[in-house]
Coordinates of C-alpha atoms and ligand atoms in Angstrom, one line a residue:
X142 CA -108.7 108.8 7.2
X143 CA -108.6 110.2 3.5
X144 CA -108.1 108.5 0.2
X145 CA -105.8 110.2 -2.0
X146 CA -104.9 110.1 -5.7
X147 CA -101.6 111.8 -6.1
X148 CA -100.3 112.4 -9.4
X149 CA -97.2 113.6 -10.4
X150 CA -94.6 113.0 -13.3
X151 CA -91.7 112.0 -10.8
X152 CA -91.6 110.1 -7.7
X153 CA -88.9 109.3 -6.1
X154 CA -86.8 106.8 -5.9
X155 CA -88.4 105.4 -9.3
X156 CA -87.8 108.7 -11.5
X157 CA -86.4 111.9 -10.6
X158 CA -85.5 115.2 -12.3
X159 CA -85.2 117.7 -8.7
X160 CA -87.3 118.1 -6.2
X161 CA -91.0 117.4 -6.8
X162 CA -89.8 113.8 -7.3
X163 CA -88.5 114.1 -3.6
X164 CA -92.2 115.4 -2.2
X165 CA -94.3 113.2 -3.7
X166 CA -92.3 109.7 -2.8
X167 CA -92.2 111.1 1.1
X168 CA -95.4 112.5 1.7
X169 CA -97.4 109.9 1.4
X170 CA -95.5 107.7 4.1
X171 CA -95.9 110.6 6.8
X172 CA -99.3 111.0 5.8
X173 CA -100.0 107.2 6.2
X174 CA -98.6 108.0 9.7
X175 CA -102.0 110.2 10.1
X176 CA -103.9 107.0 8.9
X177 CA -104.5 108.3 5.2
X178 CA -104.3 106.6 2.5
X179 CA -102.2 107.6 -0.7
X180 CA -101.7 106.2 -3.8
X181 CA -99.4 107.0 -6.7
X182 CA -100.1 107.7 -10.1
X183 CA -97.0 108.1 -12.7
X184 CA -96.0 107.3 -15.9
X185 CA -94.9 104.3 -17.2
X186 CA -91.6 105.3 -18.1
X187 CA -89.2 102.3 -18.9
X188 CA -87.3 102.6 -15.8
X189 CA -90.6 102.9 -14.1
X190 CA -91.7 99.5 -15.6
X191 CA -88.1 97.7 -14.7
X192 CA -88.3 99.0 -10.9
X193 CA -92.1 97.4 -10.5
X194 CA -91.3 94.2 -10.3
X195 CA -94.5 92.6 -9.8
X196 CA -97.4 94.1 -11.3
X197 CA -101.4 93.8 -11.4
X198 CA -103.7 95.1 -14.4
X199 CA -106.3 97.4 -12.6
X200 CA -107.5 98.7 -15.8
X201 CA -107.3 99.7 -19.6
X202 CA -108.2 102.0 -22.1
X203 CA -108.6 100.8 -25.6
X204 CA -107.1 104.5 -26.9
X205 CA -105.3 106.5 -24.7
X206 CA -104.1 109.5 -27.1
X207 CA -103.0 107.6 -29.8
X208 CA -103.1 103.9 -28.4
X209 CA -103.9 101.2 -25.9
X210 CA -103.1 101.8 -22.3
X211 CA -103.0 99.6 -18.8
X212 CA -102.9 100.8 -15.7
X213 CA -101.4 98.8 -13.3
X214 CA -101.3 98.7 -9.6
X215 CA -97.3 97.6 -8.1
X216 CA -95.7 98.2 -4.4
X217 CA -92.5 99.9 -4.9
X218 CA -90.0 101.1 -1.6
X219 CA -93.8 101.2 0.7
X220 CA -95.2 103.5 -2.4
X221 CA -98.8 102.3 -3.7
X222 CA -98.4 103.3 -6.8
X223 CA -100.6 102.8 -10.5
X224 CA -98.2 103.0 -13.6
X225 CA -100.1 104.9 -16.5
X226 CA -98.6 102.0 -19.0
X227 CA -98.8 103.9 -22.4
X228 CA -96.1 102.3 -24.9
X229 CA -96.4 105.2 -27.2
X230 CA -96.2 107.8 -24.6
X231 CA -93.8 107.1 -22.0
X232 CA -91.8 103.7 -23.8
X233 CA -89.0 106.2 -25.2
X234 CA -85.1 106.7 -24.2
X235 CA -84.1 110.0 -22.8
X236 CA -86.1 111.7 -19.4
X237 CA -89.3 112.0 -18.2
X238 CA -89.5 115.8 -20.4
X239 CA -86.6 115.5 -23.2
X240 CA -85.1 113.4 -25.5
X241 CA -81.5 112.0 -25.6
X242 CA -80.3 115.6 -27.1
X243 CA -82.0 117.4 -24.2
X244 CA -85.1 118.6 -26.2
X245 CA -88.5 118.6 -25.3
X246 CA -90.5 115.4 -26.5
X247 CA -93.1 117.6 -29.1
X248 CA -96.2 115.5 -27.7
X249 CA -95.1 116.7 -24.3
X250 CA -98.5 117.8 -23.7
X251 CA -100.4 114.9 -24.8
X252 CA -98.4 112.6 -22.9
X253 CA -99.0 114.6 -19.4
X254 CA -102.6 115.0 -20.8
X255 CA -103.2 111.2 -20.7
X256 CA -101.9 111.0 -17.3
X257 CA -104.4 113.4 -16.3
X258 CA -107.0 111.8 -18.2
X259 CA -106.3 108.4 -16.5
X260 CA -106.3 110.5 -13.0
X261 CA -110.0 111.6 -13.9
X262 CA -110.8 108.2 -15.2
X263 CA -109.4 106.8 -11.8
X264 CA -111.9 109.4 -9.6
X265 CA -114.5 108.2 -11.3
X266 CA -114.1 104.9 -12.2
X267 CA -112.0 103.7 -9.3
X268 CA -109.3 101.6 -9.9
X269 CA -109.1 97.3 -8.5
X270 CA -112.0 98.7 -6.6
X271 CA -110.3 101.8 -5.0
X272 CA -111.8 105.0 -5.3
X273 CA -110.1 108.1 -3.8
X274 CA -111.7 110.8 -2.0
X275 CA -109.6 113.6 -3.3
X276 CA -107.2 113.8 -6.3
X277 CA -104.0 115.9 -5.5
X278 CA -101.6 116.7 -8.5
X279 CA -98.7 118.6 -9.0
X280 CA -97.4 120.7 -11.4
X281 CA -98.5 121.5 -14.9
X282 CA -98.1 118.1 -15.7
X283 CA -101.2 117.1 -13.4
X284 CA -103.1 120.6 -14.5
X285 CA -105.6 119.1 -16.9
X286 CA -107.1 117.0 -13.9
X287 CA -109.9 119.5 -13.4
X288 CA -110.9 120.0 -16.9
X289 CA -110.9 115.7 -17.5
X290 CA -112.7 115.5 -14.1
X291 CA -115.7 117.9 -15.3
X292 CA -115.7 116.5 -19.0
X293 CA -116.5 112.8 -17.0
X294 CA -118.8 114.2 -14.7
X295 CA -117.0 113.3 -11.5
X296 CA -117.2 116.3 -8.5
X297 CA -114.5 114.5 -6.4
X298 CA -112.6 117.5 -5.5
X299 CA -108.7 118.6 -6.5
X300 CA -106.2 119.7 -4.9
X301 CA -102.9 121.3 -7.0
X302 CA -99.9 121.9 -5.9
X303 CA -97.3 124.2 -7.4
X304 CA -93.5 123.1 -6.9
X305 CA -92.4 125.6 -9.6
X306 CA -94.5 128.2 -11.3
X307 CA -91.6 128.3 -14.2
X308 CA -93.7 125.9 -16.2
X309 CA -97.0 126.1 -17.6
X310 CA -97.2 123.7 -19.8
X311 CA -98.6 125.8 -22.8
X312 CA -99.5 124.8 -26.0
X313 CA -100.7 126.2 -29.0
X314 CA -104.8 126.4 -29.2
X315 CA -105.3 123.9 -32.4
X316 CA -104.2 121.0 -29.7
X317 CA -107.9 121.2 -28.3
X318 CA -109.5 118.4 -30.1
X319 CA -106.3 115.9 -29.6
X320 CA -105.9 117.1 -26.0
X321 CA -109.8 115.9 -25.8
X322 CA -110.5 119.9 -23.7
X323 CA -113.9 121.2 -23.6
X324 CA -113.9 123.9 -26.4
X325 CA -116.4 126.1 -24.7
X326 CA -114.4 126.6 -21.8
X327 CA -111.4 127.8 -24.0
X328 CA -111.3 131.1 -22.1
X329 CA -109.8 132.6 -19.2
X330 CA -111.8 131.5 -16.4
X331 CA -110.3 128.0 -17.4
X332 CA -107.6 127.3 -19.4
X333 CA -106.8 130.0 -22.0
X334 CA -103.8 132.2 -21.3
X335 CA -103.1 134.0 -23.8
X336 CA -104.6 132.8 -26.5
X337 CA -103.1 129.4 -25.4
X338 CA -103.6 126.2 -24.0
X339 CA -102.0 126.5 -20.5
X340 CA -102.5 122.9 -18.3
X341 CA -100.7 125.4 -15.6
X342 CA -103.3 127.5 -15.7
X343 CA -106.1 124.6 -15.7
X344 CA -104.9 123.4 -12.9
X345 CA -104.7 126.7 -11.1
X346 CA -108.4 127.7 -11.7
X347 CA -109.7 124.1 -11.8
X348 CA -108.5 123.3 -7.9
X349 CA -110.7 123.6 -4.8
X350 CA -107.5 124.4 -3.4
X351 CA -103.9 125.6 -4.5
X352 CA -101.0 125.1 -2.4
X353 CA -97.3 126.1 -2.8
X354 CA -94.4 124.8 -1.2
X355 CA -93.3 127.4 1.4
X356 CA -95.2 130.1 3.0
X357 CA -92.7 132.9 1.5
X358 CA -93.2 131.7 -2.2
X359 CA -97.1 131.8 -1.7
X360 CA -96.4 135.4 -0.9
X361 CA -94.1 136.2 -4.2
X362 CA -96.2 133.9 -6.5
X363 CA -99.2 137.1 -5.9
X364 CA -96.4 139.7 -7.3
X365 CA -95.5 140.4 -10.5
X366 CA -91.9 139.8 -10.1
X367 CA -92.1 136.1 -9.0
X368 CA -95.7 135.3 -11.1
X369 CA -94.1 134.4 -14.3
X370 CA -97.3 135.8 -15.9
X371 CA -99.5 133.6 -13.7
X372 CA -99.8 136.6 -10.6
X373 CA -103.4 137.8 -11.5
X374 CA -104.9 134.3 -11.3
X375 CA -103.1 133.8 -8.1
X376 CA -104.1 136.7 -7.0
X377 CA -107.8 136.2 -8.2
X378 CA -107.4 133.0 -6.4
X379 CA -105.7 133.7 -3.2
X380 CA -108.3 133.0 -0.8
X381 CA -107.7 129.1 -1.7
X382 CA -103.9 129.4 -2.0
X383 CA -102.0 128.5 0.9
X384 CA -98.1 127.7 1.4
X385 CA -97.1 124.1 3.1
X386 CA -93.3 124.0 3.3
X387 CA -91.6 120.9 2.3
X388 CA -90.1 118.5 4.7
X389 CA -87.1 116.0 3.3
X390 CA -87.2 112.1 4.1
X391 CA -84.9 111.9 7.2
X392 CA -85.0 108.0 7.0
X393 CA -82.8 108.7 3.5
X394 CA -81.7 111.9 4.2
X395 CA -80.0 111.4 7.8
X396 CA -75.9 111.7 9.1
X397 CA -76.9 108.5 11.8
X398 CA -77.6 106.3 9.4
X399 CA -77.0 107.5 5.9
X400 CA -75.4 104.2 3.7
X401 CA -73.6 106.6 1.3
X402 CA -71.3 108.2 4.3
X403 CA -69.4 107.3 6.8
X404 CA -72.0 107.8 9.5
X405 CA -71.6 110.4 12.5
X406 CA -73.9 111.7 15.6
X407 CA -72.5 114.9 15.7
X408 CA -70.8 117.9 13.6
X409 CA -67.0 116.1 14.7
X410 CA -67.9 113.1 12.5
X411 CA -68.3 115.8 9.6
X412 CA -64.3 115.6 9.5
X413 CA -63.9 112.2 8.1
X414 CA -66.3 112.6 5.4
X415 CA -64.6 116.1 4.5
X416 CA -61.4 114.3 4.3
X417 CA -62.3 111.8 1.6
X418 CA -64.5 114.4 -0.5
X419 CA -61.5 116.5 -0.6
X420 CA -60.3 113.6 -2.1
X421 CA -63.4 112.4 -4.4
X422 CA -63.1 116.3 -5.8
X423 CA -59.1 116.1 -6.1
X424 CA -58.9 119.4 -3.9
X425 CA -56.3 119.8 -1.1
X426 CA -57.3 120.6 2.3
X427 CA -57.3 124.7 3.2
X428 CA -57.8 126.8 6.1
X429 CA -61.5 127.9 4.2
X430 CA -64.9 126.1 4.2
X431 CA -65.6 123.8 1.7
X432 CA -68.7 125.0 0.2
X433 CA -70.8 122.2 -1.6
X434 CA -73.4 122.7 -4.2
X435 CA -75.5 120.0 -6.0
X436 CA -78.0 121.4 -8.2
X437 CA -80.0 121.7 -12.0
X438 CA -77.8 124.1 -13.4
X439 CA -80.3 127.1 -15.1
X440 CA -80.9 130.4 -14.8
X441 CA -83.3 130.2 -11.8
X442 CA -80.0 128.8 -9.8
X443 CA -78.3 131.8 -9.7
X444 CA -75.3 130.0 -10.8
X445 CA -74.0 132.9 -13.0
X446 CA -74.0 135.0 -9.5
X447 CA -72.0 132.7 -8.0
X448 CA -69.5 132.8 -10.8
X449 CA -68.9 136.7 -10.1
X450 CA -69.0 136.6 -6.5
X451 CA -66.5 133.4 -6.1
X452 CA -63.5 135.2 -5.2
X453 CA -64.5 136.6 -2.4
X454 CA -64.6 133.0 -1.1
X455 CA -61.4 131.8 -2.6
X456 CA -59.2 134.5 -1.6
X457 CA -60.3 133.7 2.0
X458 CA -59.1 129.8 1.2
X459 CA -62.4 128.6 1.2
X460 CA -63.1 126.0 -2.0
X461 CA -66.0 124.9 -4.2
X462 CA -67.0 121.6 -4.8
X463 CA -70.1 121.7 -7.4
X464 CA -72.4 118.4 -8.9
X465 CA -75.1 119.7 -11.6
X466 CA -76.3 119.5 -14.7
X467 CA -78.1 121.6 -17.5
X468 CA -77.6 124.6 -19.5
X469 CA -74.7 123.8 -21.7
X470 CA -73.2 127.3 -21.3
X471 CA -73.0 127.0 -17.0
X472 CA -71.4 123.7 -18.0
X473 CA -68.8 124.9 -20.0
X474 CA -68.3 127.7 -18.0
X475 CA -67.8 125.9 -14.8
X476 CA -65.6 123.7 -16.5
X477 CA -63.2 125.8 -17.6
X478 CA -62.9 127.6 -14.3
X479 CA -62.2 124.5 -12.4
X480 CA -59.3 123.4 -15.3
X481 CA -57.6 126.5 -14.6
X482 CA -58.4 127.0 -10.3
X483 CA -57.3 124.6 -8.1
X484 CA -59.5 125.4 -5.8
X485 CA -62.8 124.6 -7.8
X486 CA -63.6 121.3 -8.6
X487 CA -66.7 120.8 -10.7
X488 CA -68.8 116.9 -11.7
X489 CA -71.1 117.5 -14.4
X490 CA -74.2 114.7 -14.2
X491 CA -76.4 113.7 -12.0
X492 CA -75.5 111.5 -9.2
X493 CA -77.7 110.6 -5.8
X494 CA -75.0 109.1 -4.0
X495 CA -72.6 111.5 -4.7
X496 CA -75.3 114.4 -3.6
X497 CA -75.3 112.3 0.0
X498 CA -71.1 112.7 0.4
X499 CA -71.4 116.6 -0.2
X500 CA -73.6 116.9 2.1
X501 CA -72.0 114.9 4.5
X502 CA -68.6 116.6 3.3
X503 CA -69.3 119.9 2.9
X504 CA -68.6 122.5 5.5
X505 CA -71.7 124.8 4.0
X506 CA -74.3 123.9 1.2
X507 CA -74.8 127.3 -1.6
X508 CA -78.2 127.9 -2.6
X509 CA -78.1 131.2 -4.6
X510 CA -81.1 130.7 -6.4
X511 CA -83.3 134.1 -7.8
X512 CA -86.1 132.1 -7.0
X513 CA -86.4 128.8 -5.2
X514 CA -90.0 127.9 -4.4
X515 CA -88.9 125.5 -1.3
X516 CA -85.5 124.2 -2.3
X517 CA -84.3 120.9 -0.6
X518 CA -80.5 121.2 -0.5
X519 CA -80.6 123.4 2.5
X520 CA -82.8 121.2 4.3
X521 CA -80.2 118.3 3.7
X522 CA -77.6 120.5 4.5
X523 CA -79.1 121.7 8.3
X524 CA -79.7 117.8 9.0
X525 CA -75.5 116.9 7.9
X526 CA -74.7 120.5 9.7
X527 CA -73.9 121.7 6.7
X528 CA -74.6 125.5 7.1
X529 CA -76.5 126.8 4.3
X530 CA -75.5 129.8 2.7
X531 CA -78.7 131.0 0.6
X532 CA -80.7 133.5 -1.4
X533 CA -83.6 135.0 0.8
X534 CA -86.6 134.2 -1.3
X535 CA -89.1 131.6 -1.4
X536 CA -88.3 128.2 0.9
X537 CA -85.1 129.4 1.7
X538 CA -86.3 132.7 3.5
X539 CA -88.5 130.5 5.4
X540 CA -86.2 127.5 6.7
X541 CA -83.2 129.1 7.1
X542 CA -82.3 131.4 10.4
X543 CA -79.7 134.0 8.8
X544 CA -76.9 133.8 11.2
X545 CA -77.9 138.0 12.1
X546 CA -76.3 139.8 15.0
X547 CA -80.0 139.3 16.8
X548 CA -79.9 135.6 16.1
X549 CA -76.4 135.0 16.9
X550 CA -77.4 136.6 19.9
X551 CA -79.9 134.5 21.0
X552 CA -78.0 131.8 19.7
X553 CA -79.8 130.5 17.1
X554 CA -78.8 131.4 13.7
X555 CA -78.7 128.1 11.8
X556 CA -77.1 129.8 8.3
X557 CA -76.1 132.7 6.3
X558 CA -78.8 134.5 4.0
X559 CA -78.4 137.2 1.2
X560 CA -80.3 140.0 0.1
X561 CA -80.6 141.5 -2.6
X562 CA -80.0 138.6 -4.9
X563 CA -76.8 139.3 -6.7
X564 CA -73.3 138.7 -6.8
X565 CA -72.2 141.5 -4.5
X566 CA -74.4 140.2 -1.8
X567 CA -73.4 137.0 -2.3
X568 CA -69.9 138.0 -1.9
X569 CA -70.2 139.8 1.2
X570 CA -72.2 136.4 2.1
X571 CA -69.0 134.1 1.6
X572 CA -67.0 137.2 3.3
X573 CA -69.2 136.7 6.7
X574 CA -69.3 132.8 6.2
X575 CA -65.6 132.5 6.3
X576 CA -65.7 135.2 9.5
X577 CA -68.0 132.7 10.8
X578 CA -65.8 129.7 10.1
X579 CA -62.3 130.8 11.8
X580 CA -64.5 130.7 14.9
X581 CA -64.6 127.4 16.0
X582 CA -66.8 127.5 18.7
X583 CA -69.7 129.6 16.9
X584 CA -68.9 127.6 14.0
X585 CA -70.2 124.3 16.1
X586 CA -72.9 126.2 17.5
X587 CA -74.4 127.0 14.2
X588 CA -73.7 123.3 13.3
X589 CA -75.5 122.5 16.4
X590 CA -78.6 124.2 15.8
X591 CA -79.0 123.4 12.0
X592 CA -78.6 119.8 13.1
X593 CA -81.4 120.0 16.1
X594 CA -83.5 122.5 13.5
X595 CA -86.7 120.0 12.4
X596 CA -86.7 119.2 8.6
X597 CA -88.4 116.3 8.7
X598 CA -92.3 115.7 7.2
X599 CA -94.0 116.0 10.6
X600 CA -95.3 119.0 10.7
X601 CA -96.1 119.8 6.7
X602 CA -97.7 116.5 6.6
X603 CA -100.2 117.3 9.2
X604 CA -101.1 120.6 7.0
X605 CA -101.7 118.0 4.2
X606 CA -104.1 115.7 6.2
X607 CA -106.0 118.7 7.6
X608 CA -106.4 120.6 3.9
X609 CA -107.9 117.0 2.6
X610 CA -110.1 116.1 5.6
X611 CA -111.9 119.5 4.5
X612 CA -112.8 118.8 1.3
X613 CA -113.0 115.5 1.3
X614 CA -116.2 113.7 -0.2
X615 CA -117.9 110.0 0.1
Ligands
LIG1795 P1 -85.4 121.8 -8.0 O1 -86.6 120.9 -7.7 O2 -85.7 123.2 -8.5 O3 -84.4 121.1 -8.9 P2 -84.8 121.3 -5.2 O4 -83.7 121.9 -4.3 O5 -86.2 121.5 -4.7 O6 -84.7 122.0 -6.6 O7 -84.6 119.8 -5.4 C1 -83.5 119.3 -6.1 C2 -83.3 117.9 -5.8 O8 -82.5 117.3 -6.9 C3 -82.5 117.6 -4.6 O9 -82.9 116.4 -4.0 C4 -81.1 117.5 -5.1 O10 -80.2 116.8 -4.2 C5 -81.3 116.8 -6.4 N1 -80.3 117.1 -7.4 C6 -80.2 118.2 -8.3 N2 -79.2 118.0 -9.1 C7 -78.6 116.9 -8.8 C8 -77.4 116.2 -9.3 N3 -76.7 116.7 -10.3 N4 -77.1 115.0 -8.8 C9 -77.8 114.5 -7.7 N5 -78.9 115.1 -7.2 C10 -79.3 116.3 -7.7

């Protein structure tokens, strides 16, 4: 049995921005299944307050960055958690990153900073007379841990994952005194990148041991092309970097008992929630899959790919039902191709339940990302037997059994995967997905095996329990 200080900026269901929010409010109840012990540490964002319903003070700070703090201890949907209660931090409209006009808050960095800080503070100090054994962040957002942890003096060890080595978190160097950093270790064996302030990178050099979130992105996070800048100190650091692929939350995500759909046991129930998504989207029924795709709407997404290559899916009669959000332009331009295509229907925001009925819906789930360092879409798409159609990179490469004439074969192909990742690949893709779909009887097979393929925690979570019971102290 380990204690465990996780720390994160998103857990669901309290707060959640993509993915990360998805791992860190599942984990812990598979590893609790392993008898460890996990609890939680966020911000207190307002909706974060209004969910905890009943709280406990387990702590204070007179300043926290700028002002008083609490920490308080709360039991939200089985989560242990400790809210980092920081009015001048976290009590703010907008999300957990940006403001209502989708900038970045400017104190960004001290407001993840303190939740490190309180993380340390928390390792050391323990917390209602809890101390954990081992603090696991993730994210830049959780990067500064090590740095806070030797400033206090506390050798309880860290563990950091990566969901995304996008962000670093950097900040110019006259932040040091504010962010409360060790001046003398302004330099690259700890936090400089640069000549910046990377928490990224903190976290990164600071961890007893790195993790990433699938095997294959471990791999490409060591090469220049997937690194974003950060490949040499992976590189330097890749005897402690290992890859743990995410598993999904099959009591939430789940066709047998899903609240959001009209439940079903097998792929035949699929046809009554196609029926009223059809109708949710305002598309007609067509002798083409309905391909599904719910997603943050950026660059990494590959949605600009799909643009190009969509023909080669429409003229076949297949149809595109899309739910995302994000860069303005993708809006716009997704917008106006679904005002003038009837066969496109697009829902800008963000909507969980909505994301359940696509799944449920959809005849395949798109994942064209240029990089996806696990992705979660095609895991809830093999559990619905919704077949994923997806870039081969990262998580996708590695959960995902392209539907080759080998696996077919051997009968157990579970999707269809691209390479390289562009739009011409993509469109010969779609061309072998519909090929795929005017047979009905491989058609159910591949439905059959993506909804026996495992995607639950099980496994992952045992690679969690084993990586702490190593390095854990006291
Ligand atoms: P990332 O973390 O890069 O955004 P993942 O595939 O790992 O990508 O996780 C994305 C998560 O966010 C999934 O749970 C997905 O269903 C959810 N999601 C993304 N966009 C939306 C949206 N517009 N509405 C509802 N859920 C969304």
């Amino acid at each position: 049995m380990t204690r465990i200080l996780s720390v994160a900026s998103e857990c669901a269901p309290l707060v959640k921005t993509g993915g990360l929010a998805d791992v860190v409010g599942a984990l812990p109840g598979a590893l609790a299944a392993l008898g460890d012990e996990v609890k939680t540490l966020i911000p207190g964002y307002p909706s974060v307050i209004a969910q905890a319903k009943s709280t406990k003070t387990v702590g204070s700070f007179e300043t926290l960055f700028g002002g008083p703090a609490k920490l308080l201890s709360a039991k939200v949907a089985g989560l242990d958690l400790l809210i980092l209660d920081v009015p001048h931090l976290f009590d703010r409209p907008g999300g957990p990153y940006i403001d209502a006009n989708g900038r970045d808050w400017v104190d960004n960095a001290e407001r993840f900073a303190a939740l490190s800080y309180a993380a340390a503070h928390v390792a050391r100090e323990g917390a209602g007379g809890w101390t954990p054994q081992i603090v696991h962040g993730h994210d830049w957002q959780a990067g500064f841990v090590p740095e806070y942890l030797h400033t206090l003096g506390c050798a309880v060890p860290f563990v950091f994952t990566v969901h995304n080595i996008a962000f670093h978190g950097n900040v110019d160097a006259a932040r040091l005194s504010t962010l409360r950093l060790d001046h003398t270790r302004f330099n690259s064996d700890h936090f400089e990148f640069w000549g910046q302030i990377s928490a990224l990178k903190a976290g990164l050099m600071g961890a007893a041991k790195i993790n990433t979130v699938s095997q294959t992105y471990a791999e490409e996070l060591k090469t220049e092309a997937f690194g974003m800048g950060m490949d040499g100190v992976l590189r330097a650091r890749s005897v402690d970097l290992t890859g743990i692929v995410n598993g999904i939350d099959t009591a939430v995500w789940g066709p047998t008992a899903d609240p959001a759909i009209k439940p079903y046991k097998t792929p035949r129930g699929k046809a009554a929630n196609k029926k009223a998504l059809l109708k949710e989207f305002g598309l007609k029924p067509s002798d083409g899959p309905l391909c599904v795709l719910v997603s943050r709407l950026t660059h990494q997404k590959g949605i600009d790919l799909l643009l190009d290559a969509l023909p080669a899916l429409l003229e076949r009669g297949g149809q595109l039902a899309l739910l995302g959000s994000g860069d303005p332009a993708l809006e716009v331009a997704l917008l106006e191709l679904a005002a003038s295509e009837p066969r496109v229907a697009v829902k800008i925001g963000y909507n969980e339940d909505l994301s359940h009925r696509m799944m449920a819906g959809g005849d395949a789930i798109l994942v064209p990302s240029r990089f996806e360092p696990c992705g979660l879409t095609q895991l809830y798409g093999l559990r619905y037997g919704t077949i994923p159609l997806v870039a081969l990179t990262g998580g996708l490469a590695d959960t995902v059994i392209n539907a080759s004439p080998a696996a077919l074969a051997r009968g157990v192909a579970t999707g269809v995967q691209f390479f390289p990742i562009d739009a011409n690949a993509l469109a010969n893709a779609f061309a072998r997905l519909c090929d795929f779909y005017v047979q009905p009887k491989l058609w159910a097979k591949l439905q059959g095996n993506a909804m026996k393929q495992p995607v639950g925690w099980e496994t992952s979570a045992q690679a969690y329990h084993a990586l702490y019971a190593d390095l854990a102290t006291g």
